[in-house]
PDB file of C-alpha atoms in Angstrom:
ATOM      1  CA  UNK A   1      59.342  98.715  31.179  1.00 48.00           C
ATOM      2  CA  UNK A   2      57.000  95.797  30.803  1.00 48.00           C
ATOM      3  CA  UNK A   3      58.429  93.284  28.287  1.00 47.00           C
ATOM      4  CA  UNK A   4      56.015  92.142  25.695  1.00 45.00           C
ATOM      5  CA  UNK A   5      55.817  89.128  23.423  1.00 43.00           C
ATOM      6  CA  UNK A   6      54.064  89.561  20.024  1.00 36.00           C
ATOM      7  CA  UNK A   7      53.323  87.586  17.177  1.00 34.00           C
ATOM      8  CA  UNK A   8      53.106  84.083  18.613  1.00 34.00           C
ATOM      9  CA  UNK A   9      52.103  85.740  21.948  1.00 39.00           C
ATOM     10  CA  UNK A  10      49.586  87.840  21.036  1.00 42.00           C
ATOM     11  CA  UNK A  11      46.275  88.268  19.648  1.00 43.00           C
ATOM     12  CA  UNK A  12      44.524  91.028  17.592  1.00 43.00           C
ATOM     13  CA  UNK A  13      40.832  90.151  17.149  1.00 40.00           C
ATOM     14  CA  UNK A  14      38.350  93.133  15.928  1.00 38.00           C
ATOM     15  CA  UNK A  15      35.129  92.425  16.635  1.00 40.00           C
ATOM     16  CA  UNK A  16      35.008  89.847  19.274  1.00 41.00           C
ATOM     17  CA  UNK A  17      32.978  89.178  23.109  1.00 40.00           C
ATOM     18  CA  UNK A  18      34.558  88.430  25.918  1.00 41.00           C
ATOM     19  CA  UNK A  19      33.589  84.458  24.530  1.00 40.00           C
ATOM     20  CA  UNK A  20      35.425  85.557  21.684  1.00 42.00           C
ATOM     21  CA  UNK A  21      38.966  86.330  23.185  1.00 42.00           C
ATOM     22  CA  UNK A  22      38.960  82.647  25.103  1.00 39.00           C
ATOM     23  CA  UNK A  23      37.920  80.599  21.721  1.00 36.00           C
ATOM     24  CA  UNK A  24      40.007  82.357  19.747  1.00 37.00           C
ATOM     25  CA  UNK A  25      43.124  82.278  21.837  1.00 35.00           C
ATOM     26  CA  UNK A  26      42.936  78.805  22.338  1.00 34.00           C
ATOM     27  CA  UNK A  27      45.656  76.852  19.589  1.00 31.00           C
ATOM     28  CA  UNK A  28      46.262  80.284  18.703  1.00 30.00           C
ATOM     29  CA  UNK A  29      50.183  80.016  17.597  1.00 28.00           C
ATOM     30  CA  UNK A  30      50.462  82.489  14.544  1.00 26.00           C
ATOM     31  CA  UNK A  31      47.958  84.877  14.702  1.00 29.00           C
ATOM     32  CA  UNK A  32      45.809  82.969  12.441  1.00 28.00           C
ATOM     33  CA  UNK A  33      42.411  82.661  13.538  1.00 29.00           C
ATOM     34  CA  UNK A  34      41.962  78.425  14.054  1.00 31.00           C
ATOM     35  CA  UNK A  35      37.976  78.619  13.565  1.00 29.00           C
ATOM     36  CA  UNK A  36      36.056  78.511  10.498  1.00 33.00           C
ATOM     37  CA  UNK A  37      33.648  80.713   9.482  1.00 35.00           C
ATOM     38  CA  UNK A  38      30.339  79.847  10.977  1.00 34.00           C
ATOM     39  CA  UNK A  39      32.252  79.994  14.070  1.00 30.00           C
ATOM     40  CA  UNK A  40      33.247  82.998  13.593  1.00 31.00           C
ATOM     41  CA  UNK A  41      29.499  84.472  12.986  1.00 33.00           C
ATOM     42  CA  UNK A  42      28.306  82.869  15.760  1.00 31.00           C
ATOM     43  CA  UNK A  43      30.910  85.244  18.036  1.00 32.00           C
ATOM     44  CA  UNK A  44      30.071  88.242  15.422  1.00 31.00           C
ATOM     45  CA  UNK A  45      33.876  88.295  14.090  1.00 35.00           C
ATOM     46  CA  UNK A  46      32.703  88.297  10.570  1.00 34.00           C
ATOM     47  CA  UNK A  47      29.222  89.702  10.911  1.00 38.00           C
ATOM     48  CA  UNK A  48      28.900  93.032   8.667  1.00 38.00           C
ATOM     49  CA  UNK A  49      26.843  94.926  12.015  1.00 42.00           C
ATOM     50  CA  UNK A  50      28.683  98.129  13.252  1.00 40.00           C
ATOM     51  CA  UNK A  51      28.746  96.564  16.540  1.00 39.00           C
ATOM     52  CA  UNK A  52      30.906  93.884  15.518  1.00 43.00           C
ATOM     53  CA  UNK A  53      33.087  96.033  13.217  1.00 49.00           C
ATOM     54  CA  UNK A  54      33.678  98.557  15.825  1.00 66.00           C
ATOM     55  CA  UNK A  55      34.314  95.786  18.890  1.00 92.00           C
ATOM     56  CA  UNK A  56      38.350  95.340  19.285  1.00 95.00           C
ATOM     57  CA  UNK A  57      40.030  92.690  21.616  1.00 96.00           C
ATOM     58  CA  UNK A  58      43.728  92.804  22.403  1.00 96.00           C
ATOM     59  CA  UNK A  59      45.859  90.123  24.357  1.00 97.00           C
ATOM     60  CA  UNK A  60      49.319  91.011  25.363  1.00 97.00           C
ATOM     61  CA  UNK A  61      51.823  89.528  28.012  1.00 97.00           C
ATOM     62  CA  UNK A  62      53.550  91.603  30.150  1.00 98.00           C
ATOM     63  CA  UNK A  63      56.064  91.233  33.018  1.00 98.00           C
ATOM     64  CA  UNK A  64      54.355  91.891  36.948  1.00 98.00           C
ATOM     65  CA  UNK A  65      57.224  92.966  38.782  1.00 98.00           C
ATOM     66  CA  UNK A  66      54.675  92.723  41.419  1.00 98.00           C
ATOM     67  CA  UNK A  67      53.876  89.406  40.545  1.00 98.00           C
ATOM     68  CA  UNK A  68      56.799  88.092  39.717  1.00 97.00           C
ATOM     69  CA  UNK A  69      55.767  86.646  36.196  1.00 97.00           C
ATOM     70  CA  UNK A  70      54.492  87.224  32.792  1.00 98.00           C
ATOM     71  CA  UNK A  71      50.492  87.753  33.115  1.00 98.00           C
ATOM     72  CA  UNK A  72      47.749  88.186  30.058  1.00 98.00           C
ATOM     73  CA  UNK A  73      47.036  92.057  29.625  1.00 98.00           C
ATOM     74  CA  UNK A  74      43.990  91.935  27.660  1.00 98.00           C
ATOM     75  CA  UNK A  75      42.067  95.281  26.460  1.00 98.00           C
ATOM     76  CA  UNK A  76      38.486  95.805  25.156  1.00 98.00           C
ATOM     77  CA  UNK A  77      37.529  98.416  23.060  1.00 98.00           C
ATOM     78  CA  UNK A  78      34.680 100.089  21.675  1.00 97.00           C
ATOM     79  CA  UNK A  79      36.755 100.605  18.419  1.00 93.00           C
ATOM     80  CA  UNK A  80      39.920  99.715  16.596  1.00 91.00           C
ATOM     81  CA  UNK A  81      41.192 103.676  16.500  1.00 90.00           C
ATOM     82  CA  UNK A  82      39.976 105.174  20.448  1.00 92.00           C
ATOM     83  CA  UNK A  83      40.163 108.680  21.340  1.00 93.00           C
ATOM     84  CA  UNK A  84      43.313 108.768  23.076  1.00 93.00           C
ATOM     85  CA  UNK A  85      43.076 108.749  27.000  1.00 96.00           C
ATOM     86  CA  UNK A  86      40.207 106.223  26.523  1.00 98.00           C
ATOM     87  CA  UNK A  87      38.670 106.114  29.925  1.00 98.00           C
ATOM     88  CA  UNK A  88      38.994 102.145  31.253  1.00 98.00           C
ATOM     89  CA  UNK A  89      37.540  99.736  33.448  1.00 98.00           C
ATOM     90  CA  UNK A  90      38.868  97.197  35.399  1.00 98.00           C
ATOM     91  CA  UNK A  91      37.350  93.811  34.897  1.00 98.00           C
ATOM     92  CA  UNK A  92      38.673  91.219  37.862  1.00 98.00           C
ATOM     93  CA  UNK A  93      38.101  87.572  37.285  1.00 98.00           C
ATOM     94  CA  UNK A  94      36.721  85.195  39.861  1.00 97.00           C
ATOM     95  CA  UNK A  95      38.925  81.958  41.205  1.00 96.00           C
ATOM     96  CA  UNK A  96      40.021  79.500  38.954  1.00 96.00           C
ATOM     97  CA  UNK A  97      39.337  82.546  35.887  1.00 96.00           C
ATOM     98  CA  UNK A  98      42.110  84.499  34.067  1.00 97.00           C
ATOM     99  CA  UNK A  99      42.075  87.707  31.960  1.00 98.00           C
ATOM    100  CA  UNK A 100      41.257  86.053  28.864  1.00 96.00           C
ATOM    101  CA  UNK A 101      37.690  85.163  30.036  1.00 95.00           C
ATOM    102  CA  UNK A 102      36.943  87.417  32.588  1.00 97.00           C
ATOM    103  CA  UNK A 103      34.486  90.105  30.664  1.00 97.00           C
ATOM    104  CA  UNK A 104      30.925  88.224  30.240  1.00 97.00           C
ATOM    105  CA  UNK A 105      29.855  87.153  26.891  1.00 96.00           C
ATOM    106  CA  UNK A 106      28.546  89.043  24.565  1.00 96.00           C
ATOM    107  CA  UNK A 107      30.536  91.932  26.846  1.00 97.00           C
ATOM    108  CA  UNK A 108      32.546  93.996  23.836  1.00 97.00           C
ATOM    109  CA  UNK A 109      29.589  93.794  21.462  1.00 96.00           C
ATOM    110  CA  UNK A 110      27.323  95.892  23.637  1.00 97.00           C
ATOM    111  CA  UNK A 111      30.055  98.292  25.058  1.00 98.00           C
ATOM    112  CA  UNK A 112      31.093  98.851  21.166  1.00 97.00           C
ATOM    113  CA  UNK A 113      26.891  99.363  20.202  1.00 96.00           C
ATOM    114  CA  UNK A 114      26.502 101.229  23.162  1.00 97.00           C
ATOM    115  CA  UNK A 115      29.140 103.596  22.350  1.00 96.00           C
ATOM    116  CA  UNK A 116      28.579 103.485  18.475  1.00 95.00           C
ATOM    117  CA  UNK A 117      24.961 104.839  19.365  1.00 95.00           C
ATOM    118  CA  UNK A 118      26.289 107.290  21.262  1.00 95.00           C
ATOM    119  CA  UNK A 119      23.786 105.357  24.296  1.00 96.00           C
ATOM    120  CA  UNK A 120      27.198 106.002  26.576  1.00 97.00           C
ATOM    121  CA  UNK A 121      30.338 107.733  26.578  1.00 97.00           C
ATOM    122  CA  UNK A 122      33.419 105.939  24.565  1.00 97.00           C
ATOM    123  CA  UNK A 123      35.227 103.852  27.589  1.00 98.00           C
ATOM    124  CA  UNK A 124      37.659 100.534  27.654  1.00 98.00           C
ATOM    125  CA  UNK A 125      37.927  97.578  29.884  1.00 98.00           C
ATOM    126  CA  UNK A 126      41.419  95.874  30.596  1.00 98.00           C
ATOM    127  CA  UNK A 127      41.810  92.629  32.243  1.00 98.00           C
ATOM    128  CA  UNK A 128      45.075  91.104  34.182  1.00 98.00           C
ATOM    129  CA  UNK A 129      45.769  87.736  35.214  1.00 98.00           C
ATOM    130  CA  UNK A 130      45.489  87.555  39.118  1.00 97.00           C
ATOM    131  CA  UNK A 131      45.672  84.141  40.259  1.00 96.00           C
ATOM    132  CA  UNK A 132      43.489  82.604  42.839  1.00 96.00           C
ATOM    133  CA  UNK A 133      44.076  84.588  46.149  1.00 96.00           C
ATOM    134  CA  UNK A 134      41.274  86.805  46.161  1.00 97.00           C
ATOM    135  CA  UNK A 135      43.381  89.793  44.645  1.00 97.00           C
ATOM    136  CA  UNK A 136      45.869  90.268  47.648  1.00 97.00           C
ATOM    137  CA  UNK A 137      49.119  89.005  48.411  1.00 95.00           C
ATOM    138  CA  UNK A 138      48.875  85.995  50.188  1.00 95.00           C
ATOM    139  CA  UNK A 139      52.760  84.348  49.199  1.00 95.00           C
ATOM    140  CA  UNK A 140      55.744  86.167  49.015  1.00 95.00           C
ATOM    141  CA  UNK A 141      56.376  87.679  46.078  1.00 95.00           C
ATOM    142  CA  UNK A 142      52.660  87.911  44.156  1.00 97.00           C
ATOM    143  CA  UNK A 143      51.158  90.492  45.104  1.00 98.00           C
ATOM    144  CA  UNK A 144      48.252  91.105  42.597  1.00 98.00           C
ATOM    145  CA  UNK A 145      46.821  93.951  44.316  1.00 98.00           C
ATOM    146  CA  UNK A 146      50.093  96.001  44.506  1.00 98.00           C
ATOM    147  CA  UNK A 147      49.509  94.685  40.353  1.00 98.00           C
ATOM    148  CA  UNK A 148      46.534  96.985  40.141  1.00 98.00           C
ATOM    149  CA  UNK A 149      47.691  99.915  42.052  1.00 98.00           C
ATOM    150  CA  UNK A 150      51.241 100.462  40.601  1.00 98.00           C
ATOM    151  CA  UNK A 151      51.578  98.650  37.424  1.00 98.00           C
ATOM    152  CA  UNK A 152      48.067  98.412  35.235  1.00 98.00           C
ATOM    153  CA  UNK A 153      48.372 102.447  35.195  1.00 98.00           C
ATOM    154  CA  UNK A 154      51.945 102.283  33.660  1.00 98.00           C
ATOM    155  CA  UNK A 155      50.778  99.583  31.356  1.00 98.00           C
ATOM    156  CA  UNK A 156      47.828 101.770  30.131  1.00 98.00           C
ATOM    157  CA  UNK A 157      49.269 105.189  30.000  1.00 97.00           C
ATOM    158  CA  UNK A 158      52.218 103.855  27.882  1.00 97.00           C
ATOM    159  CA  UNK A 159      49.489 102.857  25.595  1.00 97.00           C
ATOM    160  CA  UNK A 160      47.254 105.807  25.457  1.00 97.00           C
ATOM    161  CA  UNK A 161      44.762 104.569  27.768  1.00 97.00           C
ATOM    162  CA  UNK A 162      43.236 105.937  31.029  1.00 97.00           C
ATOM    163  CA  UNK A 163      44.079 109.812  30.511  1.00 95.00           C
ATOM    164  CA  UNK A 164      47.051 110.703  32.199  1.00 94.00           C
ATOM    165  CA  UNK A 165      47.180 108.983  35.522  1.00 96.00           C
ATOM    166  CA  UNK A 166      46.430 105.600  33.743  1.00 97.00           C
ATOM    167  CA  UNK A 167      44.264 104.434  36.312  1.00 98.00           C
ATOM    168  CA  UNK A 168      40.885 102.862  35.811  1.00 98.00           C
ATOM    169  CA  UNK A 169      37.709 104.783  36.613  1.00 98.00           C
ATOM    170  CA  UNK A 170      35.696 102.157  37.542  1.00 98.00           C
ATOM    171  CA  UNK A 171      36.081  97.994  38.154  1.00 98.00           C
ATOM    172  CA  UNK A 172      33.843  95.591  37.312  1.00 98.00           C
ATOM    173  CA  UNK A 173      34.474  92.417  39.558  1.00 98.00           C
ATOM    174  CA  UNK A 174      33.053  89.219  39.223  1.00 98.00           C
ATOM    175  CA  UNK A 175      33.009  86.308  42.023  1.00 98.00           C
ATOM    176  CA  UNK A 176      36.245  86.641  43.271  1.00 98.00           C
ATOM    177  CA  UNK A 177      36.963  89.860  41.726  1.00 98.00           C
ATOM    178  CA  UNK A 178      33.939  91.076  43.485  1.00 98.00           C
ATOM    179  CA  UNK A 179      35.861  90.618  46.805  1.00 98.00           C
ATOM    180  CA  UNK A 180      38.767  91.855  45.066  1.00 98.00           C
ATOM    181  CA  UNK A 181      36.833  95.020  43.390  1.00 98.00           C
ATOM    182  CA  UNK A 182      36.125  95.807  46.789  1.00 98.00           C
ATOM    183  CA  UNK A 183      39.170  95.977  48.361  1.00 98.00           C
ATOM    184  CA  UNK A 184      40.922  97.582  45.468  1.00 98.00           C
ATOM    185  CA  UNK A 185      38.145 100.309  45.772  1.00 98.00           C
ATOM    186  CA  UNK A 186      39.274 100.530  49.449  1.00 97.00           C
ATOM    187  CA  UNK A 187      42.937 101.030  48.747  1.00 97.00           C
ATOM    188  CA  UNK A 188      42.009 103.578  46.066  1.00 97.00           C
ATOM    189  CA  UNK A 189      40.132 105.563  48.487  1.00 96.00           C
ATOM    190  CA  UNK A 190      43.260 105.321  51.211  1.00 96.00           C
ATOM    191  CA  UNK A 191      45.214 106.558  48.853  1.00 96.00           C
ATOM    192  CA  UNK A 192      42.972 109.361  47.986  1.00 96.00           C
ATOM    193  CA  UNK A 193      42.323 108.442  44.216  1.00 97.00           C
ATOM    194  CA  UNK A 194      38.524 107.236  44.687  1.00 97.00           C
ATOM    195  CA  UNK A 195      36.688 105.209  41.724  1.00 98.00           C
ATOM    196  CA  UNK A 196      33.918 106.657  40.270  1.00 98.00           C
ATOM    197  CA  UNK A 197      32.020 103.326  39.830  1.00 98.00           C
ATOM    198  CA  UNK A 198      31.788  99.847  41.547  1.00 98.00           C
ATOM    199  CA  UNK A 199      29.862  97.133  39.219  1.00 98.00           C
ATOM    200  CA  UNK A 200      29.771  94.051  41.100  1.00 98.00           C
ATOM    201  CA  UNK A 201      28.559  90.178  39.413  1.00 98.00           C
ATOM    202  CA  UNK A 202      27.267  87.762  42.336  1.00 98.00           C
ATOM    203  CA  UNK A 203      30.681  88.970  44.721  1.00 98.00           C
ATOM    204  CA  UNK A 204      32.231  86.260  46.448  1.00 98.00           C
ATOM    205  CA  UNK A 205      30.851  87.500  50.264  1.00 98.00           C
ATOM    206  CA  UNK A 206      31.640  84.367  52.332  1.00 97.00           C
ATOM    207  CA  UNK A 207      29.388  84.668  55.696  1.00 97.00           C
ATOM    208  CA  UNK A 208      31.821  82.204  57.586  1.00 97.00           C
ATOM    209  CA  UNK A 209      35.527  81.652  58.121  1.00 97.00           C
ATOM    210  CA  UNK A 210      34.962  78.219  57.908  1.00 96.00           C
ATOM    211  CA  UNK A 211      34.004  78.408  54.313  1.00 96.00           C
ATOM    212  CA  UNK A 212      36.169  81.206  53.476  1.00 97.00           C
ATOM    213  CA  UNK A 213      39.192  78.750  54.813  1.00 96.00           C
ATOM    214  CA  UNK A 214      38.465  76.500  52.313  1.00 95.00           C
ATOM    215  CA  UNK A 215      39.706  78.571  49.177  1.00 95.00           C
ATOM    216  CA  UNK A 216      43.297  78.534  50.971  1.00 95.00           C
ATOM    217  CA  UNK A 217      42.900  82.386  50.670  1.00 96.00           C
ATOM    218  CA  UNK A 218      44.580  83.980  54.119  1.00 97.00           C
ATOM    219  CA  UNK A 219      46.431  83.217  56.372  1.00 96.00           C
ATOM    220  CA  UNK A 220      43.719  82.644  59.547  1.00 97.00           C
ATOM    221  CA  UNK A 221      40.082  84.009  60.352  1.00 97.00           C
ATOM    222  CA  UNK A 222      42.209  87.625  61.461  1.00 97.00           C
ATOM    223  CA  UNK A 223      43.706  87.640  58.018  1.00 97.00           C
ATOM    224  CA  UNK A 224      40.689  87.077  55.862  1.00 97.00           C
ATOM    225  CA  UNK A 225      38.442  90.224  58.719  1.00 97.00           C
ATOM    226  CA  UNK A 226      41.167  92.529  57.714  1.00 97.00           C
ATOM    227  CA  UNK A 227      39.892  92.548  54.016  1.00 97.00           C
ATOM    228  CA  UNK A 228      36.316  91.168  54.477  1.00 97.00           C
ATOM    229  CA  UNK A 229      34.487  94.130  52.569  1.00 97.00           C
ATOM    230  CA  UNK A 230      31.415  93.090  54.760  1.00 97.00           C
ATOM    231  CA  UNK A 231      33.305  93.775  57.864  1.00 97.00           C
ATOM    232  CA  UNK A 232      34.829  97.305  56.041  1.00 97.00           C
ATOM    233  CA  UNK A 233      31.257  98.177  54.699  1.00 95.00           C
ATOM    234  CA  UNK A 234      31.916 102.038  54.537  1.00 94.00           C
ATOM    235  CA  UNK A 235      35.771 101.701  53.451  1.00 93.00           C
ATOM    236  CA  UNK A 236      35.049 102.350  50.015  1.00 91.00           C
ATOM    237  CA  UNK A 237      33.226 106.028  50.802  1.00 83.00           C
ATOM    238  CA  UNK A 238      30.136 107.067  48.286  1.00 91.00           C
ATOM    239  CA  UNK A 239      31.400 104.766  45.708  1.00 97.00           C
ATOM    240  CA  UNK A 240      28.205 104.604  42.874  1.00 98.00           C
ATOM    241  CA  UNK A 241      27.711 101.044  43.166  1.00 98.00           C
ATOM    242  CA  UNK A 242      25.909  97.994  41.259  1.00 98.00           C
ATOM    243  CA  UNK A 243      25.149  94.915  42.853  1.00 98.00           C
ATOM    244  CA  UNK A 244      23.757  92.336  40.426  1.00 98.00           C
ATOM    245  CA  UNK A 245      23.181  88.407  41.388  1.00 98.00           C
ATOM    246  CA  UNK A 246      21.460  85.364  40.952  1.00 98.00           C
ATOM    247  CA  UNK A 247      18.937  84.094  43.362  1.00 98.00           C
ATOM    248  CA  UNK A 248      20.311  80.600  42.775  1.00 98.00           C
ATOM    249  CA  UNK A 249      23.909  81.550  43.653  1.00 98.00           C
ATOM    250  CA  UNK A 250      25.742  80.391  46.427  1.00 97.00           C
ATOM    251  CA  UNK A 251      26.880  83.887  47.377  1.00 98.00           C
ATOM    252  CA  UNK A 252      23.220  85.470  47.290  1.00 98.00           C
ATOM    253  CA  UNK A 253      22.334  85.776  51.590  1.00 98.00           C
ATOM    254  CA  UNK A 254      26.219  87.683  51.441  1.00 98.00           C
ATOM    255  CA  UNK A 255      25.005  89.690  48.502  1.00 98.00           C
ATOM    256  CA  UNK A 256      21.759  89.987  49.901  1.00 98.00           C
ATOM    257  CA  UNK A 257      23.438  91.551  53.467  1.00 98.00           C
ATOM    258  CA  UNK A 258      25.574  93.770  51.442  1.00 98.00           C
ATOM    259  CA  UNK A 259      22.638  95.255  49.622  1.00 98.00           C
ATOM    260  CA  UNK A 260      20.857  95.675  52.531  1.00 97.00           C
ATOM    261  CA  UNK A 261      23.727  97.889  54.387  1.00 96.00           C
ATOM    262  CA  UNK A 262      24.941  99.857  51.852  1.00 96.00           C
ATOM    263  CA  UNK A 263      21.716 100.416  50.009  1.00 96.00           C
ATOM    264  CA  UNK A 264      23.756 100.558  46.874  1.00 97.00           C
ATOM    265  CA  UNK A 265      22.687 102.423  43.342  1.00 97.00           C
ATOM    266  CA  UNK A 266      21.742  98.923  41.646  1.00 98.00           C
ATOM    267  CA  UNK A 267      20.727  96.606  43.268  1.00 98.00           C
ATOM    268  CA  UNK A 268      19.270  93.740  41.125  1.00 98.00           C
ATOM    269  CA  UNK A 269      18.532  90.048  42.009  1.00 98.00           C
ATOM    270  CA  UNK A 270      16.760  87.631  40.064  1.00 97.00           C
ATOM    271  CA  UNK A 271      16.647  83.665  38.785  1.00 97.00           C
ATOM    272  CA  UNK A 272      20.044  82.683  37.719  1.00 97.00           C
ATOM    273  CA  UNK A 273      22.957  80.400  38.887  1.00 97.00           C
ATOM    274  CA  UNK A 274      26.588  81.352  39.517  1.00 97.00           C
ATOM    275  CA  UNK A 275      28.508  82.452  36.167  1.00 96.00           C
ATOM    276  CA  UNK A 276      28.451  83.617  32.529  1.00 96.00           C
ATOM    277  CA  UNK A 277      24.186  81.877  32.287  1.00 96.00           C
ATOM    278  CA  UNK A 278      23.642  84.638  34.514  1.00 97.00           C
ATOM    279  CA  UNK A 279      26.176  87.325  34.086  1.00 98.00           C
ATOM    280  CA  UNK A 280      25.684  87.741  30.568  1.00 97.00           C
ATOM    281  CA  UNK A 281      22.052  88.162  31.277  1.00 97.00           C
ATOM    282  CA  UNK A 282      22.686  91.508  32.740  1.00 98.00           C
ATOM    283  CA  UNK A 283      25.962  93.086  30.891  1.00 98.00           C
ATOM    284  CA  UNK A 284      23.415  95.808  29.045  1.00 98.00           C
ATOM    285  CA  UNK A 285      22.675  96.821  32.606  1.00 98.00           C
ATOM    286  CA  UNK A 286      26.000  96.824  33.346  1.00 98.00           C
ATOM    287  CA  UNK A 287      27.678  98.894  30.422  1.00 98.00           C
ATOM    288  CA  UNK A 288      24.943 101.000  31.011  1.00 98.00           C
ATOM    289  CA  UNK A 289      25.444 101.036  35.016  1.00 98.00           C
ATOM    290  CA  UNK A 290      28.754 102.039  34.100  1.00 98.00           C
ATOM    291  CA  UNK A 291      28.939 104.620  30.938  1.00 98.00           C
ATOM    292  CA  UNK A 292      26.736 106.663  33.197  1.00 97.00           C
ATOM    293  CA  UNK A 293      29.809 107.457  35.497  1.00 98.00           C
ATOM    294  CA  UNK A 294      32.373 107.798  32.709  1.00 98.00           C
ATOM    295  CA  UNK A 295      34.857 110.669  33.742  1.00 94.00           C
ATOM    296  CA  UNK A 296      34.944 113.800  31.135  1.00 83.00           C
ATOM    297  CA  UNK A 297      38.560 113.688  29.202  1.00 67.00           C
TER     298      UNK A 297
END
């Protein structure tokens, strides 16, 4: 069983974006929110809105067997109460990120006003903590993506979440965790348990080795063409899929060739840098990419 820490180790926060969960974590030792009030408004904690009533972050640890360490669990909902079975989402962060900032700001407030208008279906996101190897196991012992597969559905269905298999419907990757939303959408379809939905923020789809080789990622050119989702463009089947990037990033012409083989669902470009300027630019698209291919319960 996953060993949990509470209290000092964890964080209850109704209301808050993925913004939120980072600010508020940080100093965090008792629970105690270290932020005063206007603070607090600004990130819709206090406001009186539905949205912000209904929003609800969690942070747990929990042991990765797989990973061989304690890792951040975090899960947004739409509301402090969920119908059990909550479909989820997984959100991947990019290199250098972590689980408590992975969701784009302002993230939770539109899934909960989304769901509180009954715009989309009532769904969750859940974040991990999956270091900086491009969601594969690239040293002995920390395997993140064996994380994903084997241990986030224990994790969830031991807390009511992600009907009875536990496993996430959809991911929504960012950067890195674009890569790595790819190939975790290719090892769910080997294994026969296909996503319903791919939602993709500027994916990290490195053109040459050289570059690639750089992030310390793989083992060798070979390595990194074994899990290069532009090299395994039709491993993830009919996948729904989202594409959505900034014109200014540096991963756009890999976007850009990924949009233009798979032809996917959404496929949006427009002015915007690499990270949360951009991202959180187009979460209402995204939420709304994504309650569209919520399973029934």
């Amino acid at each position: 069983m996953d060993r949990l820490r509470f209290s000092r180790r964890s964080l209850l926060i109704a209301g808050a974006s993925g913004l939120g969960v980072a600010a508020f974590t940080a100093g965090t030792a008792t629970g105690v929110l270290p932020v005063d009030e206007a603070v607090q408004r600004a990130l819709g904690v206090t406001s009186s809105t539905p949205v912000s009533q209904l929003g609800f972050a969690r942070v747990e640890r929990v042991w990765s067997a797989a990973r061989g360490r304690e890792v951040d669990f975090v899960t947004l909902l739409p509301s402090k109460s969920p119908p059990r079975d909550l479909p989820m989402v997984l959100v991947l962060h990019g290199l250098h990120g972590r689980a408590r900032t992975a969701a784009p700001t302002g993230t939770l407030n539109e899934l909960a006003g989304r769901v509180a208008r009954r715009s989309v279906p009532p769904f969750g996101l859940v974040a991990v903590d999956g270091g900086d190897n491009y969601w594969h196991q690239h040293h002995p012992g920390d395997d993140p993506m064996r994380m994903l597969l084997d241990e986030v559905p224990q994790w969830l269905r031991r807390r009511g979440l992600g009907g009875a298999s536990g496993r996430p419907f959809a991911v929504l990757g960012m950067s890195m965790g674009g890569f790595g939303g790819l190939l975790y959408a290719r090892r769910r379809a080997e294994r026969r348990q296909p996503l319903d939905a791919l939602a993709l923020l500027a994916p990290a789809l490195i053109l040459s080795w050289p570059e690639m080789a750089k992030r310390g990622a793989f083992r060798d050119a070979a390595d990194w063409a074994s899990m290069d989702p532009l090299k395994h463009l039709t491993a993830t089947g009919s996948v729904p899929t989202g594409v959505w990037c900034g014109t200014e990033d540096p991963f756009i012409e890999g976007v850009r060739k990924f949009i233009a083989a798979t032809h996917p669902a959404v496929a949006f470009t427009a002015r915007g840098k690499h990270g949360d300027s951009f991202n959180r630019t187009v979460v209402p698209s995204v939420i709304g990419f994504l309650g569209r291919h919520v399973p029934l319960v």
